[in-house]
Short mmCIF file of C-alpha atoms in Angstrom, two decimals:
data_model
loop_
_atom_site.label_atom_id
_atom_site.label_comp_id
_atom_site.label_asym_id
_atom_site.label_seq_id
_atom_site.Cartn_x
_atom_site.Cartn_y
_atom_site.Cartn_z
CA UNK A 1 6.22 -11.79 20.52
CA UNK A 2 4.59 -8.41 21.41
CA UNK A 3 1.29 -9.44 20.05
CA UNK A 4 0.71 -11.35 23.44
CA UNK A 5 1.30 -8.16 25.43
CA UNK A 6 -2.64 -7.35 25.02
CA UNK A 7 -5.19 -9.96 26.60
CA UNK A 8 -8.06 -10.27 24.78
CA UNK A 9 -9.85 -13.27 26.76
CA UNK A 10 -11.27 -11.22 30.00
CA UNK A 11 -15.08 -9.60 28.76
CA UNK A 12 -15.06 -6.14 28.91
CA UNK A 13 -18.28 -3.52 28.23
CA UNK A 14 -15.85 -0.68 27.61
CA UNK A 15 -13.29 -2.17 25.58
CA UNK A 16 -12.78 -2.15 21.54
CA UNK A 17 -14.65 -5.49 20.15
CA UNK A 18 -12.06 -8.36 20.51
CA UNK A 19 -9.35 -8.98 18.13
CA UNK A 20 -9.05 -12.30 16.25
CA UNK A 21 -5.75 -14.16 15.15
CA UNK A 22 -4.44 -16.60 12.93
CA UNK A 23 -1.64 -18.19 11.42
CA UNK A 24 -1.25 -18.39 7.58
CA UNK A 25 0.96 -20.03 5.01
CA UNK A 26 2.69 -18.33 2.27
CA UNK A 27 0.63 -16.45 0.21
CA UNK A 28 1.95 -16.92 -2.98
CA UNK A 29 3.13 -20.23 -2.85
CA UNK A 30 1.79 -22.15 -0.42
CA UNK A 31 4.78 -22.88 1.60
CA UNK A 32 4.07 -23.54 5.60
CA UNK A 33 8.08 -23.04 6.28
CA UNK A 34 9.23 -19.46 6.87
CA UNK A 35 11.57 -17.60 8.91
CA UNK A 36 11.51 -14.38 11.53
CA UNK A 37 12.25 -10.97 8.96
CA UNK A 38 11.92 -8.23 11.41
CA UNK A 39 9.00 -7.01 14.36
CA UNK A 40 7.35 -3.88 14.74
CA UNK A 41 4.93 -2.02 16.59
CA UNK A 42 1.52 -0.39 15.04
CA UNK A 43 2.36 3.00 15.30
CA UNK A 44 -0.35 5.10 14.32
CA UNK A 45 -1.62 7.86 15.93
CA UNK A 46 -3.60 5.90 19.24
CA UNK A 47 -2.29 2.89 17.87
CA UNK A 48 -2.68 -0.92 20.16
CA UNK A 49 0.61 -0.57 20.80
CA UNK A 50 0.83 -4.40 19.85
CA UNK A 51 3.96 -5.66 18.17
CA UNK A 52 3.52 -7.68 14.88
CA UNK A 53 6.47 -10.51 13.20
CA UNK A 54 7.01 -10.49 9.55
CA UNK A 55 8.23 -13.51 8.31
CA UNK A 56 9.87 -14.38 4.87
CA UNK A 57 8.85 -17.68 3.08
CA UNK A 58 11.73 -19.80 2.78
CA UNK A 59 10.51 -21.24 -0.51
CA UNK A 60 9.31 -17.78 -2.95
CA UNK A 61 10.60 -15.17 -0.64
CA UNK A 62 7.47 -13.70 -0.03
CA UNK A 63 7.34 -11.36 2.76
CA UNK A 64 3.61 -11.36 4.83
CA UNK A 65 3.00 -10.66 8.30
CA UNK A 66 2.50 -13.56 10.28
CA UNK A 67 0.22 -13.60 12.88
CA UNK A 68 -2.41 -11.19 11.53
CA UNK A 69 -5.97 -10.38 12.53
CA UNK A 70 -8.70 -11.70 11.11
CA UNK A 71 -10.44 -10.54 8.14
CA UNK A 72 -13.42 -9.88 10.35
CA UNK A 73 -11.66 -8.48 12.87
CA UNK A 74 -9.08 -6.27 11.10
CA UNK A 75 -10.92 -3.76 10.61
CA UNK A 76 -10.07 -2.39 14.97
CA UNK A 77 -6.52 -1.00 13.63
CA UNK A 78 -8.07 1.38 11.00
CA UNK A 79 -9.26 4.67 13.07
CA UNK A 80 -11.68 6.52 11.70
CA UNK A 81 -9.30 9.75 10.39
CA UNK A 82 -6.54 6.91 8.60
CA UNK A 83 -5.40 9.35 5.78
CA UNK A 84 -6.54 7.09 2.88
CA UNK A 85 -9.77 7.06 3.48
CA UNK A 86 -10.33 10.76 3.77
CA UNK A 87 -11.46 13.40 0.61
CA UNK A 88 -8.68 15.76 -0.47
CA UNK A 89 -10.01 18.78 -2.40
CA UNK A 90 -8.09 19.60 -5.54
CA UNK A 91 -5.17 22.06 -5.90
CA UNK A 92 -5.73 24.73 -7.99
CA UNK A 93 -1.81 24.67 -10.43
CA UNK A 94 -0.54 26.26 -13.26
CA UNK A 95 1.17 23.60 -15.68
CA UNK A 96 5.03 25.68 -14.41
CA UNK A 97 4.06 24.85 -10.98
CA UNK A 98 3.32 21.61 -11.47
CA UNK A 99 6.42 20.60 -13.74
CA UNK A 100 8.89 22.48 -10.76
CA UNK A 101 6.97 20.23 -8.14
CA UNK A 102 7.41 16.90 -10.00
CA UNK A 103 11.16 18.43 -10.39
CA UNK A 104 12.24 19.17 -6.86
CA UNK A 105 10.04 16.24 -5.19
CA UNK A 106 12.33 13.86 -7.46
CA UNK A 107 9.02 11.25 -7.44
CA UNK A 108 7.83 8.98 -10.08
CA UNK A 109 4.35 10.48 -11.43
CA UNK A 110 3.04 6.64 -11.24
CA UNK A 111 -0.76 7.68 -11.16
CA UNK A 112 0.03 9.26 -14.92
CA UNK A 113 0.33 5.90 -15.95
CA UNK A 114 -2.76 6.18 -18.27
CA UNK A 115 -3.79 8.15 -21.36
CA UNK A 116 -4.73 11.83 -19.56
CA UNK A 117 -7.79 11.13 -21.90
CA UNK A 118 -9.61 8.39 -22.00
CA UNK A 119 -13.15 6.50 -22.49
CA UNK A 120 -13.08 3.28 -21.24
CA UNK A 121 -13.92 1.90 -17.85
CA UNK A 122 -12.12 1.91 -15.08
CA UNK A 123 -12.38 0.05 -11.80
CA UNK A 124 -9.99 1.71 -8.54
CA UNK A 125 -10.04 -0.74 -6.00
CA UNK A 126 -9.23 0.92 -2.53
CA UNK A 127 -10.67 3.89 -3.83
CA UNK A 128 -10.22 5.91 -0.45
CA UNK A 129 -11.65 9.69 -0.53
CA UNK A 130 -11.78 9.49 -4.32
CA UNK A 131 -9.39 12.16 -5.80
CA UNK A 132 -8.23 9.53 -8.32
CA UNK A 133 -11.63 8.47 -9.36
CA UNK A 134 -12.35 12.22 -9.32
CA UNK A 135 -9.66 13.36 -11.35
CA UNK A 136 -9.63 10.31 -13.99
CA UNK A 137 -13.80 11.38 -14.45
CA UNK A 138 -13.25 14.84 -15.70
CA UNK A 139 -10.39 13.54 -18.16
CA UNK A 140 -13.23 11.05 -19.58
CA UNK A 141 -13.44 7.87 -18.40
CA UNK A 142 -16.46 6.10 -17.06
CA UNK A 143 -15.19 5.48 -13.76
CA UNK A 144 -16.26 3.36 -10.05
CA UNK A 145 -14.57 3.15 -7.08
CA UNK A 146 -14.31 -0.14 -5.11
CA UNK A 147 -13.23 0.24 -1.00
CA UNK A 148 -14.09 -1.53 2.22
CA UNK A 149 -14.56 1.59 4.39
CA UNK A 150 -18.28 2.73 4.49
CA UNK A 151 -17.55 6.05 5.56
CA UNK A 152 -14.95 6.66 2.41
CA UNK A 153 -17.24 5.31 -0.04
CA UNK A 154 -20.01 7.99 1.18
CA UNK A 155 -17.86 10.51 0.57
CA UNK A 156 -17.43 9.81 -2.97
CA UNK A 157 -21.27 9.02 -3.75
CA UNK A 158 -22.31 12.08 -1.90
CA UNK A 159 -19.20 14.70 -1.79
CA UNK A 160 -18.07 13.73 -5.47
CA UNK A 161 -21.23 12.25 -7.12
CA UNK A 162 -19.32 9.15 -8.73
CA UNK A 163 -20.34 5.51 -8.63
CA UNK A 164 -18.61 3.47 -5.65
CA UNK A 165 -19.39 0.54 -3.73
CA UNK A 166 -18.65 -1.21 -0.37
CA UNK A 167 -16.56 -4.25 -0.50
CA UNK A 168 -13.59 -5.66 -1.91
CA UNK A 169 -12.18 -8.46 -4.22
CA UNK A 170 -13.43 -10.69 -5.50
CA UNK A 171 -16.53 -9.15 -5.96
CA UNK A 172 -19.02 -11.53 -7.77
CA UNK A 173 -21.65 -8.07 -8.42
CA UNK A 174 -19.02 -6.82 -10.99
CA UNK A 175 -19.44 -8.62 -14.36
CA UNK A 176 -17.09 -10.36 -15.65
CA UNK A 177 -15.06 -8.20 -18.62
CA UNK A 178 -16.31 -5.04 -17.26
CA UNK A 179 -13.96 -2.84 -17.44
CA UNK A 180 -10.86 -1.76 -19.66
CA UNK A 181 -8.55 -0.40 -16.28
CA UNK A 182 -8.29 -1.81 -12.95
CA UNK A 183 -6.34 -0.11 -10.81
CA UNK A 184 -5.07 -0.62 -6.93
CA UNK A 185 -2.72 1.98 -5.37
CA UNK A 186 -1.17 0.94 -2.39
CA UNK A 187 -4.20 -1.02 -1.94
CA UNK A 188 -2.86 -4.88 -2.33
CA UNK A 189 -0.70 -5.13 -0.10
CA UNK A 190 -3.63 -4.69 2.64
CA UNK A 191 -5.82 -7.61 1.66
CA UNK A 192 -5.50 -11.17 3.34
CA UNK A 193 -5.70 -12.99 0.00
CA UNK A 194 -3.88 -11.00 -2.57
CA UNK A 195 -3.96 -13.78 -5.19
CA UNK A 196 -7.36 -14.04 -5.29
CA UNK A 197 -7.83 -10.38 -5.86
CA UNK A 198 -5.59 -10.36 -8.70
CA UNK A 199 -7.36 -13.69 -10.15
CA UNK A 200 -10.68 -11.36 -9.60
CA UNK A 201 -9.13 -8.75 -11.12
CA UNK A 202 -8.12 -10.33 -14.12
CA UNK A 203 -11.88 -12.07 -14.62
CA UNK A 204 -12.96 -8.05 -14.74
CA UNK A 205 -10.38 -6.86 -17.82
CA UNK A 206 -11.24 -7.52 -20.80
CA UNK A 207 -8.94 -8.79 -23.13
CA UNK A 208 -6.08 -6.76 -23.21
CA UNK A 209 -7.39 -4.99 -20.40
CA UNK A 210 -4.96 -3.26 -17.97
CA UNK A 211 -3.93 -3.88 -14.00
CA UNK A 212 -2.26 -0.80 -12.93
CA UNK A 213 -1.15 -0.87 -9.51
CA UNK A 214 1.50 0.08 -6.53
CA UNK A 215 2.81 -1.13 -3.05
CA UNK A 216 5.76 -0.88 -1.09
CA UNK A 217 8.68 -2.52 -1.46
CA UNK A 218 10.07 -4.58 1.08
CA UNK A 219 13.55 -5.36 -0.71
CA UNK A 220 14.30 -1.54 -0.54
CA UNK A 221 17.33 0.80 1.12
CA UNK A 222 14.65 2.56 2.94
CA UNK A 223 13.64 -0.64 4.54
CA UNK A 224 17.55 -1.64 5.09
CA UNK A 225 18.14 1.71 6.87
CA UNK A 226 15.33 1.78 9.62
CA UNK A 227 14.26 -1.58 9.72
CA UNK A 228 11.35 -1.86 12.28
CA UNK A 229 10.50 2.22 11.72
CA UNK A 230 10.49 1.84 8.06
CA UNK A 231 7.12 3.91 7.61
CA UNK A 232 5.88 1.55 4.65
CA UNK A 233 5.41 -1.65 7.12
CA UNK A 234 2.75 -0.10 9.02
CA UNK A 235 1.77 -3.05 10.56
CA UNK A 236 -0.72 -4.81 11.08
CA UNK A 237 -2.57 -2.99 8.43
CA UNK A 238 0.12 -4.49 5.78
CA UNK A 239 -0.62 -8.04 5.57
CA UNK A 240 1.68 -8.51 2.52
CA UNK A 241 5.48 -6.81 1.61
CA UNK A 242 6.43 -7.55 -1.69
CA UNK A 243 9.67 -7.29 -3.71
CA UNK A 244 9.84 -6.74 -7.25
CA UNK A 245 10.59 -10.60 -7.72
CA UNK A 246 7.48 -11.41 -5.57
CA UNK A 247 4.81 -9.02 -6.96
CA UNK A 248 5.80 -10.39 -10.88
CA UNK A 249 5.29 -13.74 -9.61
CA UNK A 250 1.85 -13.47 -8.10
CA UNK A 251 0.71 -11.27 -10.95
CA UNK A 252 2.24 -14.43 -13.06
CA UNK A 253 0.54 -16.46 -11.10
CA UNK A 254 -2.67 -14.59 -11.61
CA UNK A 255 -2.36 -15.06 -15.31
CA UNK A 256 -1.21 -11.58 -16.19
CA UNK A 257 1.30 -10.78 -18.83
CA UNK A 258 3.44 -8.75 -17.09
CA UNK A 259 5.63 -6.01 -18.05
CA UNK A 260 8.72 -4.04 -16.45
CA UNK A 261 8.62 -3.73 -12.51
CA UNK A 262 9.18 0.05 -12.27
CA UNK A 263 11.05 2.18 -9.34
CA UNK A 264 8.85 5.05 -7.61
CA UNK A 265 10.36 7.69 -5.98
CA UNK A 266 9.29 9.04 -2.61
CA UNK A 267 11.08 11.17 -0.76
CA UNK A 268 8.66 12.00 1.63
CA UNK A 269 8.45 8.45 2.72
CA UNK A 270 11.96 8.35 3.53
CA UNK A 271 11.88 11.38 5.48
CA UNK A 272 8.54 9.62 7.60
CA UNK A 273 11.12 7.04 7.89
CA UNK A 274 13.41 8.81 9.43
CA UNK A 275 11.07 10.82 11.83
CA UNK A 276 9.94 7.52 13.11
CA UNK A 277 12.99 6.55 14.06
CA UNK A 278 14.44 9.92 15.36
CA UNK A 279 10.70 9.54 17.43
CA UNK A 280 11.92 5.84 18.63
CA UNK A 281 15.75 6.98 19.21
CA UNK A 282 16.81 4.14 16.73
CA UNK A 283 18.63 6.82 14.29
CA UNK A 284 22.29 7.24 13.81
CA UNK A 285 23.44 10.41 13.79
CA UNK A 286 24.43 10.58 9.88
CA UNK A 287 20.72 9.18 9.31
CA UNK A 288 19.40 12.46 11.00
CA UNK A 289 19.93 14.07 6.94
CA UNK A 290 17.62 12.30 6.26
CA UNK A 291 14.76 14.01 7.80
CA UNK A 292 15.58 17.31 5.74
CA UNK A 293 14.33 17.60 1.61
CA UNK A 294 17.86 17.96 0.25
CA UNK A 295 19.04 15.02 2.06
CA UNK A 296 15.80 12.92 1.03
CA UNK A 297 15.85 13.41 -2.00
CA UNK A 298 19.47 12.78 -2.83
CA UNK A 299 19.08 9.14 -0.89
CA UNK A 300 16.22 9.08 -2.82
CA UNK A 301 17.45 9.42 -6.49
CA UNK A 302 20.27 6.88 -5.07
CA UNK A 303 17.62 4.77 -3.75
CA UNK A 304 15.80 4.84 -7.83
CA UNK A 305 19.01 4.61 -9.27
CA UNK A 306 20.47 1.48 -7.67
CA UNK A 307 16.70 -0.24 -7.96
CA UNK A 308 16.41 0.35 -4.37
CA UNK A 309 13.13 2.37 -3.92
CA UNK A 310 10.70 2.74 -1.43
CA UNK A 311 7.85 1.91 -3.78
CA UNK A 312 6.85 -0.46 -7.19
CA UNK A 313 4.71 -0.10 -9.96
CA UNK A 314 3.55 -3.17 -12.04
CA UNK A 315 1.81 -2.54 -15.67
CA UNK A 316 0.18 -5.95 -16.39
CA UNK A 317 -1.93 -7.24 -19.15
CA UNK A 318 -5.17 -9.53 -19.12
#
């Protein structure tokens, strides 16, 4: 597999600190029998240039990449300008402009989830630069941000001036029925033990609390199109790629009560998709569409339609 390609065993002064690997069983279930899904190379800007395997479990489903780094060690493949974890400032819209950009975009609002006014507490885990945390504040809620990257969680204690920590889940500092919200956007699917974060996650709600959150999804016609240059594997920082069927049962599992799996529409995804490839020269010619907004969003809206889409949103109860 391409993960060999890079030998880590010979000391170097000048090279990154050494990477770490293991082996894991299924996540969800337990299961030490899988098979091959599909490999991939970390393509980030200045990326290893490593390849990574995804494997399915032949028991659940679930999809996890498998060899990963280590927790300890993971942290080499996320540069220091990785988009998430920078601040962006706020647009300044009128209420048309927003309603013809939700229009043409043809994307699923999923961060309007919640009551645009509120007064509970909320919890975002993988907070990043902190617009969400920002922009959930001035609608009223008493809010704290959660994420494992020092440098983003600086930004929103000294750029923003709201509460957030270091770390990650589970976080045994947080009390127990803390907060009324938790939420994690794109965040899960980056953690090496996603059950235990949701278990954590569910000790933090109160009763009735909410668990709001997003990933990719694996079991999508993005995914079926572009395989290995699907842009929502990014590997290795992806540990986990869940289906609908897979995310309801390890919220299940967690002990949520879980309601509808919902479609998210992305078209921009689908056109990073398709740049990737067109980069790679693995795109067909009739694929080539789908780097333009018309034909992104018209695969996309097929995509939502047919249950198909590039992303998931789970609404689950403590």
């Amino acid at each position: 597999m391409g993960y060999s390609l890079l030998d880590l065993t010979r000391p170097d002064p000048n090279r990154e600190p050494r990477v770490e690997w293991e082996e894991t069983n299924c996540l969800l279930c337990g299961c030490d029998r899988w098979c091959p899904l599909v490999e991939a190379p970390d393509v980030t800007k200045g990326g290893s240039e490593l390849w990574f395997a995804v494997v399915q479990c032949q028991r659940c489903g679930l999809c996890f990449t498998n060899p990963r780094p280590t927790r300890p060690t993971i942290g080499r493949f996320y540069p220091p300008e990785y988009a998430p974890h920078q601040a962006r400032p706020p647009r300044a819209e009128t209420p048309w402009t927003k309603r013809l950009k939700k229009t043409l975009r043809g994307r699923e609002t999923e961060r309007k989830v919640l009551p645009l006014q509120g007064k509970g507490r909320l919890l975002d885990f993988g907070c990043g630069g902190g617009s969400y945390l920002r922009r959930m504040h001035q609608q009223g809620w008493k809010v704290v941000g959660l994420d494992t990257s020092a440098a983003a969680v600086r930004r929103v204690r000294q750029g923003l001036g709201l509460p957030a920590f270091e770390g990650s889940l589970p976080c045994s500092d947080l009390p127990a029925g803390g907060f009324d919200v938790v939420t994690m956007w794109q965040v899960l699917e980056h953690v090496h033990d996603p059950l235990e974060v949701l278990r954590d996650a569910h000790r933090l709600l109160v009763p009735g609390g909410r668990l709001v959150l997003t990933v990719p999804n694996i079991d999508s016609l993005s995914f079926r199109l572009f395989g290995a240059w699907w842009y929502s594997l990014d590997l290795p920082r992806h540990l986990t790629h869940f289906t609908p069927s897979t995310l309801y049962q390890m919220l299940d599992r967690a002990g949520f009560r879980v309601g509808p799996i919902r479609m998210v529409r992305h078209s921009h995804w689908l056109r990073k998709s398709a740049d990737l490839a067109h980069r790679q020269r693995h795109i067909r010619t009739w694929q080539r569409w789908l780097r333009t907004k018309p034909g992104s969003r018209v695969m996309t809206w097929y995509g939502f339609l047919t249950q198909q889409s590039d992303c998931i949103l789970a609404n689950a109860e403590r």
